[in-house]
Coordinates of C-alpha atoms in Angstrom, one line a residue:
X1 CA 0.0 0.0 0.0
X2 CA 1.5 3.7 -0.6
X3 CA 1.7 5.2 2.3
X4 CA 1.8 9.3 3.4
X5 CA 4.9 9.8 6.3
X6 CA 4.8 13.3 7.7
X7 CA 8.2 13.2 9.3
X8 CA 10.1 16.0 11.4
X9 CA 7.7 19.2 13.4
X10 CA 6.4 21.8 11.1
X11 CA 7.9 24.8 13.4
X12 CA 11.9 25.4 13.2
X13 CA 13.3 27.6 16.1
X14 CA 15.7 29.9 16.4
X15 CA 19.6 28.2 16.8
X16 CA 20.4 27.6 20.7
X17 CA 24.2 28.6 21.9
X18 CA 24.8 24.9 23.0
X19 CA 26.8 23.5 20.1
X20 CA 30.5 21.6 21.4
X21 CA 29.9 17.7 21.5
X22 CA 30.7 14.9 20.6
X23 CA 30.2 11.9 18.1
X24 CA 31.7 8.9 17.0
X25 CA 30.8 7.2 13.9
X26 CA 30.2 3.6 13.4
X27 CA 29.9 3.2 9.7
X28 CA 27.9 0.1 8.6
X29 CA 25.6 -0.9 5.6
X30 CA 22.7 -3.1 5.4
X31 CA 22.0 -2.6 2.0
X32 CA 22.7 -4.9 -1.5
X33 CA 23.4 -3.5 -4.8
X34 CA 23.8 0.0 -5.3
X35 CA 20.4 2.6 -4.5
X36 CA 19.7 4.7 -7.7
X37 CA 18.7 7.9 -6.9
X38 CA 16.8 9.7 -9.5
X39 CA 17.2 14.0 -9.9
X40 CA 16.4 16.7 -12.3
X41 CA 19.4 18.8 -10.7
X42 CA 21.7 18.7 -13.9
X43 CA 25.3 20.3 -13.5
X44 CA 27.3 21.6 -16.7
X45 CA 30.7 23.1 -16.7
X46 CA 30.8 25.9 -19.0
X47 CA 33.2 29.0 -19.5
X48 CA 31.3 31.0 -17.2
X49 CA 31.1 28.1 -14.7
X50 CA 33.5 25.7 -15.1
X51 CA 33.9 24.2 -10.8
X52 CA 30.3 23.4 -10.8
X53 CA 31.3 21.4 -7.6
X54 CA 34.2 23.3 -6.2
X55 CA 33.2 23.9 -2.5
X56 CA 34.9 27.3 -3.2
X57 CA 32.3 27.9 -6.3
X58 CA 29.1 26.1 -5.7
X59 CA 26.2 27.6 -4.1
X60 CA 22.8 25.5 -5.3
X61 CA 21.4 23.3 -3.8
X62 CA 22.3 20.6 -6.3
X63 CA 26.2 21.0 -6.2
X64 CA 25.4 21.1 -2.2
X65 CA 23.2 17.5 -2.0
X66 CA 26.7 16.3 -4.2
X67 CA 29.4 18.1 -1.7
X68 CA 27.7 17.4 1.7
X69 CA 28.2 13.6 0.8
X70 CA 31.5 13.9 -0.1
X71 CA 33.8 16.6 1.7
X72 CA 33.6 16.9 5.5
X73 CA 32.9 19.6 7.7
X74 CA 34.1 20.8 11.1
X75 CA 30.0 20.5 11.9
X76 CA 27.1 19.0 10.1
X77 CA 23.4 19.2 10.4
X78 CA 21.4 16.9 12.2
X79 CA 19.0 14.2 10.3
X80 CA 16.0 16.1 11.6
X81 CA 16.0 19.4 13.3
X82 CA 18.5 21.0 15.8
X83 CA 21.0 22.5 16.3
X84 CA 24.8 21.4 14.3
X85 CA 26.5 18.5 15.4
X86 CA 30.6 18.0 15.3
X87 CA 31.5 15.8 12.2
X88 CA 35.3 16.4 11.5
X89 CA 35.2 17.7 14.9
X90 CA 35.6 15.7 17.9
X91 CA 34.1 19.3 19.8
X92 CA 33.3 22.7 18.9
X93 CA 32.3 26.0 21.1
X94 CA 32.5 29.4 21.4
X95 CA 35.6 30.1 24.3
X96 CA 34.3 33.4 25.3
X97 CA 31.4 35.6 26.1
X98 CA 30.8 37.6 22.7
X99 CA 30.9 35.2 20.5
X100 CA 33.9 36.0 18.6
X101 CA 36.3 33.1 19.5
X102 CA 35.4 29.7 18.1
X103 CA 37.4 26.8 18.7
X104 CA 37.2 23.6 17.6
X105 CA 39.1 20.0 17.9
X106 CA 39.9 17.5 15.2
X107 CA 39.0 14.0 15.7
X108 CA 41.8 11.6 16.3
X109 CA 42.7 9.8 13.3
X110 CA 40.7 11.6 10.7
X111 CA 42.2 10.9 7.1
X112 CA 41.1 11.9 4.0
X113 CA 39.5 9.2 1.0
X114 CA 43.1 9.0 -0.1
X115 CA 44.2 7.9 3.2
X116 CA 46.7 11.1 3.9
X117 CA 46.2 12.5 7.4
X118 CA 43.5 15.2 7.9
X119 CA 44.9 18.0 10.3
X120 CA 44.2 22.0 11.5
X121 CA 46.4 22.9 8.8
X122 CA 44.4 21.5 6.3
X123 CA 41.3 22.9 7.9
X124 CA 42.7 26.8 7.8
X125 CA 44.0 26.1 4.6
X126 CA 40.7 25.0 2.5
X127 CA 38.8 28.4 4.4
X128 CA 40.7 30.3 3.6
X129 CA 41.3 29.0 0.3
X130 CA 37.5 29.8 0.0
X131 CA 38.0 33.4 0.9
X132 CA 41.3 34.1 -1.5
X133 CA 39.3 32.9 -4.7
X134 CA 36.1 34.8 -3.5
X135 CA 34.2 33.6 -6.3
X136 CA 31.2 35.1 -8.3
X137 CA 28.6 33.1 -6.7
X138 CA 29.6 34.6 -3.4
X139 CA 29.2 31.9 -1.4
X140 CA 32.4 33.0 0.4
X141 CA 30.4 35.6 1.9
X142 CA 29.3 33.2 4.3
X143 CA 32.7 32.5 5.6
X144 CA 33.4 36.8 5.4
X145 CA 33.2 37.2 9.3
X146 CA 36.4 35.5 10.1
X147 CA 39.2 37.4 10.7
X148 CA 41.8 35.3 11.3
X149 CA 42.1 31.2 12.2
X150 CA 44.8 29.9 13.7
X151 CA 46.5 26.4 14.7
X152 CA 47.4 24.8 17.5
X153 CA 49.2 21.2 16.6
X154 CA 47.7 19.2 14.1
X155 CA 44.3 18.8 15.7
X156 CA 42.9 22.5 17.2
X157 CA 41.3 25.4 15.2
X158 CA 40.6 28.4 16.2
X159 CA 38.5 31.4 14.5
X160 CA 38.9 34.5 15.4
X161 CA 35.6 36.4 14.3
X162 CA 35.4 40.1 13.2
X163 CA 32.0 40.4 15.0
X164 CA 30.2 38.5 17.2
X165 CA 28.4 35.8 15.3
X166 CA 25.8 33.3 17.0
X167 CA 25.0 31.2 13.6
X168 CA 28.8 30.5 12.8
X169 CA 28.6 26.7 13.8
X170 CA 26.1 26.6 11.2
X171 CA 27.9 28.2 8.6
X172 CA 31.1 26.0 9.9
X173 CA 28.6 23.2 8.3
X174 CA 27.8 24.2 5.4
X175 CA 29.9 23.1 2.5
X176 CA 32.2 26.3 1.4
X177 CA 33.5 25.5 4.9
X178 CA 34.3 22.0 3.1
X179 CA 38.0 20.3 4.2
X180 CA 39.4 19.5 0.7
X181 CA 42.9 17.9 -0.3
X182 CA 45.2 20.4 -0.8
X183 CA 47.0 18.1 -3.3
X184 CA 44.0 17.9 -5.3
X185 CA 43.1 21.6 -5.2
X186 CA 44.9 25.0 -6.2
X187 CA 45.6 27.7 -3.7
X188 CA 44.1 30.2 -5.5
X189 CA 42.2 29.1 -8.6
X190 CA 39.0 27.1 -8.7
X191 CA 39.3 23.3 -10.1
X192 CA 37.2 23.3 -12.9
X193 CA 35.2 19.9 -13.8
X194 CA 33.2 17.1 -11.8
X195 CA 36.6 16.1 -9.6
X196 CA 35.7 15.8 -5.5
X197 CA 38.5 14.6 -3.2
X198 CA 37.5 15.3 0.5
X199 CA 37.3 12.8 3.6
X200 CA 33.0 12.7 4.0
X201 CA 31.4 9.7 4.1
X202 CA 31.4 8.9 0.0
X203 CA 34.2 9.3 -2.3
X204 CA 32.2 10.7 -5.8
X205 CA 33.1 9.7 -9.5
X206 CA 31.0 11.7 -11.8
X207 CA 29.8 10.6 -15.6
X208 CA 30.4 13.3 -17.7
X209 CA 29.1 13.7 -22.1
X210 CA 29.7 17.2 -23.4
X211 CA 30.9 19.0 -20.4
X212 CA 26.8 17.4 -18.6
X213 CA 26.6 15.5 -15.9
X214 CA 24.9 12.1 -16.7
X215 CA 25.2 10.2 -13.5
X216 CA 27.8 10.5 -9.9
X217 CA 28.6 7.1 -8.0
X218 CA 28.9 8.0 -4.1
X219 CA 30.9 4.7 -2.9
X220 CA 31.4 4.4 1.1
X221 CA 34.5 5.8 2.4
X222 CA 36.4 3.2 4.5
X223 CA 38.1 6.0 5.8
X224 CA 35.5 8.6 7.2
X225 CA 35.4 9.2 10.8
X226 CA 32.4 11.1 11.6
X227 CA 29.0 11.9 13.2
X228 CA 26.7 9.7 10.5
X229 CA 26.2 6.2 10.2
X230 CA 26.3 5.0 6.8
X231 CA 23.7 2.3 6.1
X232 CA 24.8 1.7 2.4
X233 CA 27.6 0.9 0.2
X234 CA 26.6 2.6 -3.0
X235 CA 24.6 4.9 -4.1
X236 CA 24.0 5.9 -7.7
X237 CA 22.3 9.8 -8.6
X238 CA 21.4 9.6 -12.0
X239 CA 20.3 12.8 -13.7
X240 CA 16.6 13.1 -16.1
X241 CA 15.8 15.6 -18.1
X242 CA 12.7 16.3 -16.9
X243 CA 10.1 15.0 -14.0
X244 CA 8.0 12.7 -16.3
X245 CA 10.6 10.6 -17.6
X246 CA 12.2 10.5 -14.0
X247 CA 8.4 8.8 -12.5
X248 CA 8.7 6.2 -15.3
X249 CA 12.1 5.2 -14.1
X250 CA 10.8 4.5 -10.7
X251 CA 7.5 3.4 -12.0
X252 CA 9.6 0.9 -14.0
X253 CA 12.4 -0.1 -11.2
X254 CA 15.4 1.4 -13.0
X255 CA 15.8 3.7 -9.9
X256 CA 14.8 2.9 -6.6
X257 CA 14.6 6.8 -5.2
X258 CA 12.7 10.2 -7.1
X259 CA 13.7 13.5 -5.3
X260 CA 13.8 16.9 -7.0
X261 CA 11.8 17.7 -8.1
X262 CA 8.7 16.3 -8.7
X263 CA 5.4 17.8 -10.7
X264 CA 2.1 18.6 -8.8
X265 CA 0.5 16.0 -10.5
X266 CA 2.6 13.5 -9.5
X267 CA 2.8 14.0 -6.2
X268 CA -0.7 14.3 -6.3
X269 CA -1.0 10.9 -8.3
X270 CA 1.6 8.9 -5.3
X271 CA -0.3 10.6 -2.9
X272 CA -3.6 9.0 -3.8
X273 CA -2.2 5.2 -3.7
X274 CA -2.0 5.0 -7.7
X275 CA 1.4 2.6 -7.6
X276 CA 1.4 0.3 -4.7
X277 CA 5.5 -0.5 -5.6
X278 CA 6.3 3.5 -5.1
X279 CA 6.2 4.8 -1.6
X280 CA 5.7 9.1 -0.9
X281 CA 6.9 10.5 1.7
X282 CA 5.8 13.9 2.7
X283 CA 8.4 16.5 5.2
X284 CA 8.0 19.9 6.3
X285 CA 10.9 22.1 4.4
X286 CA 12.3 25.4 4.1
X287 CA 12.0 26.5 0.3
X288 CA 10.7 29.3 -0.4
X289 CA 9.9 31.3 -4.3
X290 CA 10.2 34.8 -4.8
X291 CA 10.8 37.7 -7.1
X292 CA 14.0 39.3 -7.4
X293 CA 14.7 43.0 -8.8
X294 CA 17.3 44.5 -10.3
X295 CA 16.7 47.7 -8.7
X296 CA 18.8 49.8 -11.0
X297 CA 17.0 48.8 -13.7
X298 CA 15.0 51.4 -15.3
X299 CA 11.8 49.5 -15.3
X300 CA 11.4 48.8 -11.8
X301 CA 13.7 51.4 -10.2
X302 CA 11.0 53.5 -8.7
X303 CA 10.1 51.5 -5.2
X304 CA 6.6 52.2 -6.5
X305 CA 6.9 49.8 -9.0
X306 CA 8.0 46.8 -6.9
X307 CA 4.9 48.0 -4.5
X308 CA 2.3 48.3 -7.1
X309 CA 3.7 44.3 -7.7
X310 CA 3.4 43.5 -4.3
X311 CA -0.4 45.2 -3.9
X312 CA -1.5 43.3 -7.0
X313 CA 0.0 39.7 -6.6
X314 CA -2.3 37.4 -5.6
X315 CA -0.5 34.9 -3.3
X316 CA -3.5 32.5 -2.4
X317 CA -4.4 32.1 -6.0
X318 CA -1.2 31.2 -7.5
X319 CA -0.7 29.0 -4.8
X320 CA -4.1 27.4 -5.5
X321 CA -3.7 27.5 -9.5
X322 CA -0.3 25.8 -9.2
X323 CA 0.6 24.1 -6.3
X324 CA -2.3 23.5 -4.1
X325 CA -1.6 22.0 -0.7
X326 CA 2.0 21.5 -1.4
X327 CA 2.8 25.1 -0.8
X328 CA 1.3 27.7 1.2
X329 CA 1.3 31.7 0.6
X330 CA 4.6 33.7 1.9
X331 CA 4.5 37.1 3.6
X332 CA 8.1 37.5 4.5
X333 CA 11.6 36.1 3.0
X334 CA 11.8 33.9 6.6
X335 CA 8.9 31.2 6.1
X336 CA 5.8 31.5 8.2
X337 CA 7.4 27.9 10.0
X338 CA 10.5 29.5 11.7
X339 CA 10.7 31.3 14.6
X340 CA 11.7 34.9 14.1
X341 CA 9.2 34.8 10.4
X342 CA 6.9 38.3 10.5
X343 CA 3.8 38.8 8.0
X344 CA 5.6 42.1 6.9
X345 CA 4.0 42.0 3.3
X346 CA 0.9 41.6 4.3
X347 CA 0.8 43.9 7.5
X348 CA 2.0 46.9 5.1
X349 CA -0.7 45.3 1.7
X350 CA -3.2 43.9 2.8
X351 CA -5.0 41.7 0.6
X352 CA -5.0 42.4 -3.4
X353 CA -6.1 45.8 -4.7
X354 CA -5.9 47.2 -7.8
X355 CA -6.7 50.6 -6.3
X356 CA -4.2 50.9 -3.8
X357 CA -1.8 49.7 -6.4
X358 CA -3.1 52.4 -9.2
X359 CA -2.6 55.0 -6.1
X360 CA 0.8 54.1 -5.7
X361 CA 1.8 54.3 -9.2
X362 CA -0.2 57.6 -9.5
X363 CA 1.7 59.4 -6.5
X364 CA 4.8 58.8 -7.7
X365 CA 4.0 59.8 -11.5
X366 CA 4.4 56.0 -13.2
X367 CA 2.9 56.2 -16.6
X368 CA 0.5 53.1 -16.9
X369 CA 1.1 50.1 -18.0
X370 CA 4.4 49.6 -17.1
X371 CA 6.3 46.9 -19.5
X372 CA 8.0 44.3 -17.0
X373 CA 9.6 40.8 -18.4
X374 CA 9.3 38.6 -15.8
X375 CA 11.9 35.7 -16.6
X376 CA 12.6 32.4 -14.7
X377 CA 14.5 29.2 -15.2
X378 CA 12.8 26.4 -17.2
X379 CA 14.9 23.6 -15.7
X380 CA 15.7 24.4 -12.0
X381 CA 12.4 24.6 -9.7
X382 CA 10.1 21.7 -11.4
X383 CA 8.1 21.5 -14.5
X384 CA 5.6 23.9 -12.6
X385 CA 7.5 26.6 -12.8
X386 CA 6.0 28.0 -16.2
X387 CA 2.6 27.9 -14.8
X388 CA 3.6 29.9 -12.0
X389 CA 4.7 32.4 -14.2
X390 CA 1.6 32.5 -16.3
X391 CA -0.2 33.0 -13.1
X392 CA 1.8 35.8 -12.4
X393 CA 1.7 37.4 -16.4
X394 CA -1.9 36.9 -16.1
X395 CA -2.8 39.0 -12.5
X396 CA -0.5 41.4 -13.3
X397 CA -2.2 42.4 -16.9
X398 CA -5.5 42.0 -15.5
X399 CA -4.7 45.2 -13.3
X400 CA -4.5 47.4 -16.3
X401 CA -1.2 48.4 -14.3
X402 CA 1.2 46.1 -16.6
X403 CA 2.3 44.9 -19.7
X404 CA 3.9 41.5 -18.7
X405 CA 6.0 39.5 -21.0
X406 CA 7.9 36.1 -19.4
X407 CA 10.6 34.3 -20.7
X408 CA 12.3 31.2 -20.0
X409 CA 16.3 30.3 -19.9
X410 CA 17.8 27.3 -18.8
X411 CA 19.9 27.5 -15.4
X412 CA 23.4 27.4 -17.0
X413 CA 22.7 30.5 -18.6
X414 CA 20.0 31.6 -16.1
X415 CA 22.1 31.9 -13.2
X416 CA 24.9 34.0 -14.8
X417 CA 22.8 36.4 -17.3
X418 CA 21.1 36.7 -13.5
X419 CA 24.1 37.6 -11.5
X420 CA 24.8 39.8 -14.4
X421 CA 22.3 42.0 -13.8
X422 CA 20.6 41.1 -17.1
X423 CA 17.4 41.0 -15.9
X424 CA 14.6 43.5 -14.2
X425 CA 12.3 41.2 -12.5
X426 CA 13.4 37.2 -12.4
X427 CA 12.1 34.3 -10.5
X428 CA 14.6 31.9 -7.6
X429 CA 14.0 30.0 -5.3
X430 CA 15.9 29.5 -1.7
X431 CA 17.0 26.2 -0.2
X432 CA 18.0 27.3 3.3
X433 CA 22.2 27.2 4.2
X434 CA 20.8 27.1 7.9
X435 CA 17.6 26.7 9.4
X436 CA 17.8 30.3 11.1
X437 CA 16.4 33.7 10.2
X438 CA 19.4 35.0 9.4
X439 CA 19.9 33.0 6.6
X440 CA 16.6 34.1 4.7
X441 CA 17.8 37.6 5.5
X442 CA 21.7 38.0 5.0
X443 CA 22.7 36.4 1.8
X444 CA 19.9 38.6 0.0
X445 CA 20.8 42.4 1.8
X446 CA 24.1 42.1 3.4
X447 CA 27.0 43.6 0.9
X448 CA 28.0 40.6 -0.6
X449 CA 24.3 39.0 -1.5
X450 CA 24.3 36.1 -3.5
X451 CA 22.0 37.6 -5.8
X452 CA 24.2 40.2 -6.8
X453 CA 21.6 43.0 -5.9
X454 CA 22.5 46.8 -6.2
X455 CA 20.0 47.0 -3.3
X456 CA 22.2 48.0 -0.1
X457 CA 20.8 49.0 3.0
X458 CA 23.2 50.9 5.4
X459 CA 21.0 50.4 8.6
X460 CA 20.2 46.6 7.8
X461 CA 24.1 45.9 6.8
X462 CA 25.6 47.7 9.7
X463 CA 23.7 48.0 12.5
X464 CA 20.2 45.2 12.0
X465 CA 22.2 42.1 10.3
X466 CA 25.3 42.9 13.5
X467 CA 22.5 43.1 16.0
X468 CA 20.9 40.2 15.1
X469 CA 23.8 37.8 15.2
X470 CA 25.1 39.2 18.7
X471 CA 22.3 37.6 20.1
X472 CA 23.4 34.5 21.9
X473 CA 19.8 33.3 22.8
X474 CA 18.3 34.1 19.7
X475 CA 14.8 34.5 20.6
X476 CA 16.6 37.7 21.7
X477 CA 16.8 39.1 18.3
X478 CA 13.1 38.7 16.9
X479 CA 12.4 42.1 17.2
X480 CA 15.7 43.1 15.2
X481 CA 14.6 40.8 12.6
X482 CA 11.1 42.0 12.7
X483 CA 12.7 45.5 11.7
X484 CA 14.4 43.8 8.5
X485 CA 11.4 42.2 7.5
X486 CA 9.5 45.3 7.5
X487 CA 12.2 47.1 5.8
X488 CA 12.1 44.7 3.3
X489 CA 8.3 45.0 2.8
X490 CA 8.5 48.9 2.6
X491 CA 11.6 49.1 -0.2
X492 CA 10.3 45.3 -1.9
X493 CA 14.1 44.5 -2.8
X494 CA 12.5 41.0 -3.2
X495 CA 8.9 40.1 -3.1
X496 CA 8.3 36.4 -1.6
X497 CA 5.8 34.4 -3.0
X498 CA 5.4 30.9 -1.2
X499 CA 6.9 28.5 0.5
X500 CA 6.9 24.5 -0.2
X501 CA 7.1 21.0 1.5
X502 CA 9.9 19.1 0.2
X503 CA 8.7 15.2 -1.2
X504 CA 11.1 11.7 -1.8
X505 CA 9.4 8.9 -3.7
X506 CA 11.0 5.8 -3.3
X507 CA 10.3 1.5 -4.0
X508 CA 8.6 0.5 -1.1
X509 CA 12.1 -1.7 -0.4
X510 CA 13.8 1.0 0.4
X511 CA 14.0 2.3 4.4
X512 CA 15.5 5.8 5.4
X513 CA 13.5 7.2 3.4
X514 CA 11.8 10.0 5.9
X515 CA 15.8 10.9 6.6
X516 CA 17.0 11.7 3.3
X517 CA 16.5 14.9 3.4
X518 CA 16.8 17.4 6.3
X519 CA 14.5 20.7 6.4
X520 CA 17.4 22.7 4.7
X521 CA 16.7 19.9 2.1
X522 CA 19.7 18.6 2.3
X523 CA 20.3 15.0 1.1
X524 CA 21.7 12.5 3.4
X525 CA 22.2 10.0 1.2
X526 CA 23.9 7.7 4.3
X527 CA 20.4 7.1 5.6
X528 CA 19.1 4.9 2.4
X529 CA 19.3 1.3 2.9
X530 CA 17.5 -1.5 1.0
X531 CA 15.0 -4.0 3.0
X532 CA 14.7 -4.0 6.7
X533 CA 16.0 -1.4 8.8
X534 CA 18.9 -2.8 11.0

């Protein structure tokens, strides 16, 4: 019988300042034969991204669900919720009140897949390796608090921070933080291709054809020493084109696991029992869809532009139109299911209203329609992300207040032409680094935003985003981040749309299913084993 799990609570808090323990690992496997895992995350290196999974480079979820199997971390996150857990450490805490020395402690023994010695060294060296390339997808920026890390013997590291900093053991697990082989990787230049040398639980040999990925083998590391168990030998990821021909695979028993990203319909289809062989389980997640602007352009310059969007979007329709239950309105950038989350955009709007959209346009002098181009990626957020966007082309017009156009691009190109500044209005999405507010609020407003916005906020970038991290207990800093959130709704840098639950199909043979992804949606590949659960 297919069967619905709802696994892991539906309410994340915010991060707790008890981090330092410890974990041994006992690696075993209880499965036979390699697990397939099907995805529609494709990876190509081209000239303007040629280290798709260069921990120094990627920043997608994708290239992270490949490098979070592969090269270890100081910390990691949990299976469910929590807080971050030591992995290549043996212990980790902050060693003084403010919150700007972290130390941690290497296991004993720790090697990397090639069987060379992990030690500090190599730690200090692949961080700040990170931070000398600084590369255009600005996922260094995550690292950009430390200010110097230093070494005692081969097995303590210490960080000294710029600023106090409550979610650094998060970002300490995230994978720019990755330990990578400094034989295998160049001080100061990226390695281009689908190469991975790092001491996680898998080593990773990718299938390449024409510069694509086809298909990655993760094979159990004998040599990892960590905080995971891994139930498995083998797994195989093997890349589809698109979500259809993915669900005949598993319909068919070529793959034994479907994650993203599925259609609505067939989630719907799994959901109602239709294959008694394919299994759907259901989790609470972290994803959220919104609008980003380029607020340079001349199109949407004028914040009345972005506000007039915001008055006129219809949240609970799209939602409806497109998604139905797997996805739920979005008043703020942090989703409505983490602690800290405020209904800014709909405090300031309301609900929908032409008029109050017309009146902003009028008091600011906007000639109507205004000409937008909405664009978004055709091959990165699921097959429904067209419709969403003909939701969108269709409310907006039927204000009289626009002239929408939308246009499609693959992510290779989407992604660049994007951080580019190539385009007015653009659909993303955001898989969480973290599960804390900060990280729905810093990597889109602080100076070095991964979007590349022009949007810069003195206020939120030197005296809010600060603020906010000082805070030890972090319940402490809700009503900092309530100020960001509302400054946010007011200027409409970003407009969010929704946010999503996060599905895995799998072949009802296959336990560890409810595990394989964390709320950050995170794979955890470790966790799949075939038959019984030991």
């Amino acid at each position: 019988m297919n069967r619905k799990t709802l696994v892991l609570p539906a309410v994340v808090g915010l991060l707790t300042p008890v981090l330092a323990a410890c974990g041994g690992s006992d690696s075993g496997s209880s499965s036979s034969g390699a697990i397939v895992v099907g995805t529609t995350d494709g990876f190509t290196a081209t000239k303007d991204a040629p280290a798709p999974l260069d921990p120094a480079y990627s920043y997608d979820v994708g290239g992270w669900n490949i490098l979070r199997q592969t090269v270890q971390t100081l910390m990691s996150q949990p299976k469910g919720e929590g807080d971050p857990v030591p992995d290549a450490a043996e212990s980790c805490s902050f060693t003084d009140s403010g919150s700007e020395r972290y130390a941690c402690k290497l296991r004993e023994g720790l090697k990397f897949s090639d069987g060379n010695a992990v030690t500090a060294e190599d730690v200090k060296w692949s961080i700040e390796r990170a931070l000398r390339i600084k590369s255009d997808s600005d996922v260094f920026a995550l690292l950009s608090n430390i200010d110097t890390i230093e070494t005692q013997g081969d097995r303590e590291v210490i960080f000294h921070l710029k600023s106090a900093d409550a979610t650094f053991p998060y970002k300490l697990s995230t994978p720019v933080a990755g330990i990578v082989n400094p034989k295998d990787y160049e001080k100061d230049k990226l390695r281009d291709g689908f190469d991975i040398d790092g001491s996680g639980p898998y080593t990773f040999k990718a299938e390449v054809k024409d510069n694509n990925f086809v298909s990655g083998t993760f094979t159990k590391n004998p040599n990892y020493k960590g905080s995971v168990k891994v139930k498995n030998e083998q797994v195989v990821m093997r890349f589809f084109e698109d979500a259809a021909s993915m669900g005949e695979a598993i319909n068919k028993g070529d793959i034994d696991v479907m994650t993203r990203s599925m259609s609505p319909s067939q989630i719907n289809k799994l959901d109602a029992g239709d294959d008694s062989n394919v299994d759907l389980v259901e989790m609470s997640g972290l994803e959220i869809r919104y609008l980003g602007f380029n607020t340079n352009a001349p199109s949407v310059k004028d914040k009345a532009v972005r506000q007039a969007m915001a008055q006129v979007i219809n949240r609970d329709e799209l939602v409806a139109k497109v998604y139905g239950s797997q996805a739920q309105p979005l008043y703020s950038l942090v989703p409505a299911s983490v602690t800290g989350h405020s209904n800014s955009f709909f405090n300031k709007y309301g609900d929908p209203s032409v008029s109050k959209a017309k009146n902003l346009l009028a008091a600011a002098n906007i000639t109507t329609p205004v000409k937008l181009t909405l664009h978004y990626t055709t091959d990165h957020y699921g097959p429904a992300t067209k419709q969403e966007f003909e939701v969108l082309k269709q409310q907006l017009d039927a204000s009289g207040l626009f002239d929408v156009s939308i246009q499609g691009t693959a992510w290779t190109t989407y992604q660049t032409a994007e951080r580019k500044g190539r385009y007015d209005v653009y659909g993303m999405g955001w898989f969480p680094d973290f599960p804390d507010p900060d990280n729905f609020l810093a990597p889109f407003l602080d100076k070095d935003n991964f979007l590349k916005s022009p949007y810069l906020n003195s206020k939120i970038i030197n005296t809010l985003i600060p603020e906010s991290r000082r805070e030890a207990d972090r319940a402490s800093a809700t009503g900092t981040l309530t100020e960001i959130q509302n400054t946010v709704a007011d200027d409409v840098p970003v407009l969010p749309l929704w946010q999503g639950k996060q599905y895995v199909a799998a072949r009802n043979d296959i336990t560890g299913v409810a595990y394989t992804l964390n709320s950050s949606s995170s794979l955890q590949l470790w966790e799949l084993s075939r038959g019984s659960s030991s």
